[in-house]
PDB file of C-alpha atoms in Angstrom:
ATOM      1  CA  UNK A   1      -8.513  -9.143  18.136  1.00 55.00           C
ATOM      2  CA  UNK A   2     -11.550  -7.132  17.968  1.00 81.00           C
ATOM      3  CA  UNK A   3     -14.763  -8.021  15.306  1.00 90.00           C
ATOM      4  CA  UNK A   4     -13.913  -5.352  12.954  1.00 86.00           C
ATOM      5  CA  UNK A   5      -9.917  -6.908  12.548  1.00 86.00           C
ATOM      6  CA  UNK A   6     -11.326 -10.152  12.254  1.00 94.00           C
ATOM      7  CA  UNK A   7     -13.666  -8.966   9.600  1.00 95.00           C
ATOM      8  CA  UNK A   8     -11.420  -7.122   7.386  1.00 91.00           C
ATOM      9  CA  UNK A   9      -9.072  -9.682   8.050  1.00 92.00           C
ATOM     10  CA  UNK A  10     -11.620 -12.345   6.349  1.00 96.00           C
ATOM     11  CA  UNK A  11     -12.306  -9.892   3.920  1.00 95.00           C
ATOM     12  CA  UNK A  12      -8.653  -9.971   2.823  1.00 94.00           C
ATOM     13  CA  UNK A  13      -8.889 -13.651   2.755  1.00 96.00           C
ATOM     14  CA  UNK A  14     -12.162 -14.449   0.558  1.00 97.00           C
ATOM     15  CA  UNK A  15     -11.167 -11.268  -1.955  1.00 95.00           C
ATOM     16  CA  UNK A  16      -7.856 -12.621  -2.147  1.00 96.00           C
ATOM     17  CA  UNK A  17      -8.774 -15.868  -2.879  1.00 97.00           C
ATOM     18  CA  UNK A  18     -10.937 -15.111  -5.790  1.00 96.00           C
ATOM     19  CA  UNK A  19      -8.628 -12.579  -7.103  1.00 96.00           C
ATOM     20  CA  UNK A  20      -5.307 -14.780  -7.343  1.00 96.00           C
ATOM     21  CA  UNK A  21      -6.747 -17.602  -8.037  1.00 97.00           C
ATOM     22  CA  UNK A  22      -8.709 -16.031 -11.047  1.00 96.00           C
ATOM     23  CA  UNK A  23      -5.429 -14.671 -12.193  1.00 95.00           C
ATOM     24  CA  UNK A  24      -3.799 -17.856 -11.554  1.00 96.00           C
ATOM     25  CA  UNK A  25      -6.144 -19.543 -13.854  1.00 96.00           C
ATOM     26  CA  UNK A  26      -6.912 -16.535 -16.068  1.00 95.00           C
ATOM     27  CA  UNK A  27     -10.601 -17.113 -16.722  1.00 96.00           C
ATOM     28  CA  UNK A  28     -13.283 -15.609 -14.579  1.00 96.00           C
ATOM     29  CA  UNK A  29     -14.976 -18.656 -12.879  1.00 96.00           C
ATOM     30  CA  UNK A  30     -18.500 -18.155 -11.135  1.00 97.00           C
ATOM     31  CA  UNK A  31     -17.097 -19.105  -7.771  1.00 98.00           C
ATOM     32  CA  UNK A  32     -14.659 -16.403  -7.917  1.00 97.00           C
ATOM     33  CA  UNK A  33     -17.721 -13.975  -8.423  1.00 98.00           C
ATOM     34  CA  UNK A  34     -18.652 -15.262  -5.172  1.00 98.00           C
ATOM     35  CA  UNK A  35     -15.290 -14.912  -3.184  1.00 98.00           C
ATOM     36  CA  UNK A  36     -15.825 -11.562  -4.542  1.00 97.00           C
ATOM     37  CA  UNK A  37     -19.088 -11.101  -3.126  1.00 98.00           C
ATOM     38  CA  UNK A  38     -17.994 -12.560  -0.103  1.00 98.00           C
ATOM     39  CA  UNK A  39     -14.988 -10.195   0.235  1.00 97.00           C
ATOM     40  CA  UNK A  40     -17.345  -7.153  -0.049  1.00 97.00           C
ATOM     41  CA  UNK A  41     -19.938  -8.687   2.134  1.00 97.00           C
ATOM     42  CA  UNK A  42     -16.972  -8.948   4.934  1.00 97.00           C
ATOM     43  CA  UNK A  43     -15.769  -5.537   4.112  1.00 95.00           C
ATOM     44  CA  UNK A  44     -18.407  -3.861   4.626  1.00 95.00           C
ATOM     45  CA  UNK A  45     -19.392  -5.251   7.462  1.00 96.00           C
ATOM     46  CA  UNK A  46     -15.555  -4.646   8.970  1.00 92.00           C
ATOM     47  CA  UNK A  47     -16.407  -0.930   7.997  1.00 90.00           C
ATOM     48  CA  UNK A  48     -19.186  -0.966   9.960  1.00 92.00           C
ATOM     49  CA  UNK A  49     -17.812  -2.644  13.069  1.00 91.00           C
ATOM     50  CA  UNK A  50     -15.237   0.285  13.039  1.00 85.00           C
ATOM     51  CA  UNK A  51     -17.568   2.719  12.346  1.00 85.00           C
ATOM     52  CA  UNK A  52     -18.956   1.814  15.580  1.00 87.00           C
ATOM     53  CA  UNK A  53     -16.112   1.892  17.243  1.00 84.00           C
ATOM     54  CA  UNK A  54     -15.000   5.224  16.760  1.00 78.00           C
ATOM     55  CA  UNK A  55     -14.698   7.873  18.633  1.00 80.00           C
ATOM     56  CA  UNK A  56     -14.393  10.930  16.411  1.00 78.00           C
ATOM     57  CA  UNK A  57     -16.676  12.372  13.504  1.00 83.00           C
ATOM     58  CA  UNK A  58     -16.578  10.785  10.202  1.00 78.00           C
ATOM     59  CA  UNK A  59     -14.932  13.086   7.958  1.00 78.00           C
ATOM     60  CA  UNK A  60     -14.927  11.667   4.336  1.00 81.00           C
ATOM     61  CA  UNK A  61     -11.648  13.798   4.085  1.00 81.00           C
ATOM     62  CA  UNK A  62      -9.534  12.305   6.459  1.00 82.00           C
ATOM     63  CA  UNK A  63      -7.116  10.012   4.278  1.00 80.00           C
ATOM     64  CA  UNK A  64      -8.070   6.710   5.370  1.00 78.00           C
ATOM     65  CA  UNK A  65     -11.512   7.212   5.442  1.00 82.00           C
ATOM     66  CA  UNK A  66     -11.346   8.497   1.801  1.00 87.00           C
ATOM     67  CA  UNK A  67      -8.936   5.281   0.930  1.00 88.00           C
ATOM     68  CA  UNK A  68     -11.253   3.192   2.024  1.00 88.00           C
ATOM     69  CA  UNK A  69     -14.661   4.608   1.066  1.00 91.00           C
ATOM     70  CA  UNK A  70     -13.242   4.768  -2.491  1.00 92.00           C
ATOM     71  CA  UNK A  71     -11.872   0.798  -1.947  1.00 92.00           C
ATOM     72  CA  UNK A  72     -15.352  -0.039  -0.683  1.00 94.00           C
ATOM     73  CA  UNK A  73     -17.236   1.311  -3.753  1.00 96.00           C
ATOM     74  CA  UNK A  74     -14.048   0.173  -6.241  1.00 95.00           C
ATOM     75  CA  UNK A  75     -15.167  -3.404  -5.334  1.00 95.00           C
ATOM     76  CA  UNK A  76     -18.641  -3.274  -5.272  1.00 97.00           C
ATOM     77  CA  UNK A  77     -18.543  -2.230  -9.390  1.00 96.00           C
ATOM     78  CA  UNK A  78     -15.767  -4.791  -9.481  1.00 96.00           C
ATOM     79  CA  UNK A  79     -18.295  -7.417  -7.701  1.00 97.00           C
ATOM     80  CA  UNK A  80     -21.057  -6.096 -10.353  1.00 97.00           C
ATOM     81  CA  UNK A  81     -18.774  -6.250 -13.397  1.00 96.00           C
ATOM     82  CA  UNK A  82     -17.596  -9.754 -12.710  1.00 97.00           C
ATOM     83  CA  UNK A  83     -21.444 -11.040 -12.203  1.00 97.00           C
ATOM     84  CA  UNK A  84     -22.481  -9.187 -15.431  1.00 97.00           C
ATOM     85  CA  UNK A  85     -19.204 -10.832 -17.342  1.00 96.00           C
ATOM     86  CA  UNK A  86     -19.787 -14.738 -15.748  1.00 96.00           C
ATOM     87  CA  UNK A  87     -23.542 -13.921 -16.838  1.00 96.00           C
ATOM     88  CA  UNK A  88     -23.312 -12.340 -19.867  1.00 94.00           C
ATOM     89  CA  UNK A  89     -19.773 -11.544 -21.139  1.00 85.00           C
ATOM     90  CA  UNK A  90     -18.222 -13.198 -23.998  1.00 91.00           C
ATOM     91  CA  UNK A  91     -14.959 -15.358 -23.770  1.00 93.00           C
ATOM     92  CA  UNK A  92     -12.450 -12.546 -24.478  1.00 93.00           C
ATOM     93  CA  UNK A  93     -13.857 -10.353 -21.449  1.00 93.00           C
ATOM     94  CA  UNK A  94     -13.470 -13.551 -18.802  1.00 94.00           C
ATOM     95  CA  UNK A  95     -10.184 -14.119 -20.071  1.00 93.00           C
ATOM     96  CA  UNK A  96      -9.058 -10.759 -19.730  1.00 93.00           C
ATOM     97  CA  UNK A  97     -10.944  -9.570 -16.365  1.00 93.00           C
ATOM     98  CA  UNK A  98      -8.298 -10.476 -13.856  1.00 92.00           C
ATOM     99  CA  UNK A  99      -5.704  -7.900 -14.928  1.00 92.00           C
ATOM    100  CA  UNK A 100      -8.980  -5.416 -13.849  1.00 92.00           C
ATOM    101  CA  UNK A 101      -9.121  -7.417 -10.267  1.00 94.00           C
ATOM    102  CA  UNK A 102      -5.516  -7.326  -9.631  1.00 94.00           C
ATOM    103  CA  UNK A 103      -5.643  -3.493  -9.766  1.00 94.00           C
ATOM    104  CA  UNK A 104      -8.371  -3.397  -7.858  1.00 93.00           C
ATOM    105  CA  UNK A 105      -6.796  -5.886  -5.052  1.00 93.00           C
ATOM    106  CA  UNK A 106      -3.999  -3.553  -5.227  1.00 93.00           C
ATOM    107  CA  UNK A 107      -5.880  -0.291  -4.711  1.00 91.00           C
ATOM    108  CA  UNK A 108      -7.843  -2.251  -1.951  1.00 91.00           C
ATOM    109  CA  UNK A 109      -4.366  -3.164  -0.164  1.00 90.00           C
ATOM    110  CA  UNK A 110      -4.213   0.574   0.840  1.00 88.00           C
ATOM    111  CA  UNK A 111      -6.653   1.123   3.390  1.00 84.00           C
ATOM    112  CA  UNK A 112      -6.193  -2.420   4.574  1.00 82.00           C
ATOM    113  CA  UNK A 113      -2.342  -1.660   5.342  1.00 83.00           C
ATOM    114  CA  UNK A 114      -3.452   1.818   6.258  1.00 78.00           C
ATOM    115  CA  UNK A 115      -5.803   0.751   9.177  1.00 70.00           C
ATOM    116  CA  UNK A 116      -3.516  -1.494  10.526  1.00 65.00           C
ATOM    117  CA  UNK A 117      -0.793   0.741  10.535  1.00 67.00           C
ATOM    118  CA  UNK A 118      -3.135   3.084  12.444  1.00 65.00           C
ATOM    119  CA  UNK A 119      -4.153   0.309  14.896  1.00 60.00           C
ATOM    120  CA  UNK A 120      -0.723  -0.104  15.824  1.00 59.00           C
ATOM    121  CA  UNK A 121       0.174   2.996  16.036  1.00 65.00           C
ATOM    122  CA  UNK A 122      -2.735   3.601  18.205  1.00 61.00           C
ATOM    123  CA  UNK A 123      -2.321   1.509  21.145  1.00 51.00           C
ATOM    124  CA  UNK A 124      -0.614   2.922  24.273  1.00 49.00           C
TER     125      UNK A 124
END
């Protein structure tokens, strides 16, 4: 398994984590802000490792890359929100914030499933 699948693959597993468990629970805790966090963190640095990796120009239009890109910045203001709402955010809004970080789980779950489909596909 190469550093970028065991990145991503961590990433998965800390963003995961704070997303189910906050909507298990259904109040935005500070230490799921920092699964969050953590997720990204991973993430990104995934995206990098295959960055690296590649072979080919980046092309921003190239459906994966645009998946993920989108993904990428989709948690970072999900990351932001949920630090602004543990911070500052009244009752109501920590209640309510995991139906936001199940959709954006979801819409992460794309390129995740999308890369490994093409990793697969890939090898000889």
């Amino acid at each position: 398994m190469t550093s970028a699948a065991v990145l991503i693959s961590l990433a998965l597993a800390f963003y995961s984590l704070g997303v189910w468990s906050e909507r298990i629970v259904r109040y935005l805790k500070p230490w799921h802000v920092a699964a969050f966090w953590l997720g990204l963190t991973f993430d990104v640095s995934g995206t990098w490792a295959m960055h690296l990796m590649a072979t080919g120009p980046f092309d921003i239009l190239e459906p994966h890359t645009l998946t993920g890109q989108l993904a990428l910045w989709l948690m970072l203001a999900h990351a932001i929100w949920a630090t602004w709402v543990v911070r500052n955010g009244s009752e109501p809004l920590r209640i309510r914030f995991h139906r936001y970080s199940v959709i954006v789980w979801i819409f992460w779950l794309i390129p995740y499933f999308g890369g490994m489909y093409l990793g697969m596909s890939s090898r000889p």
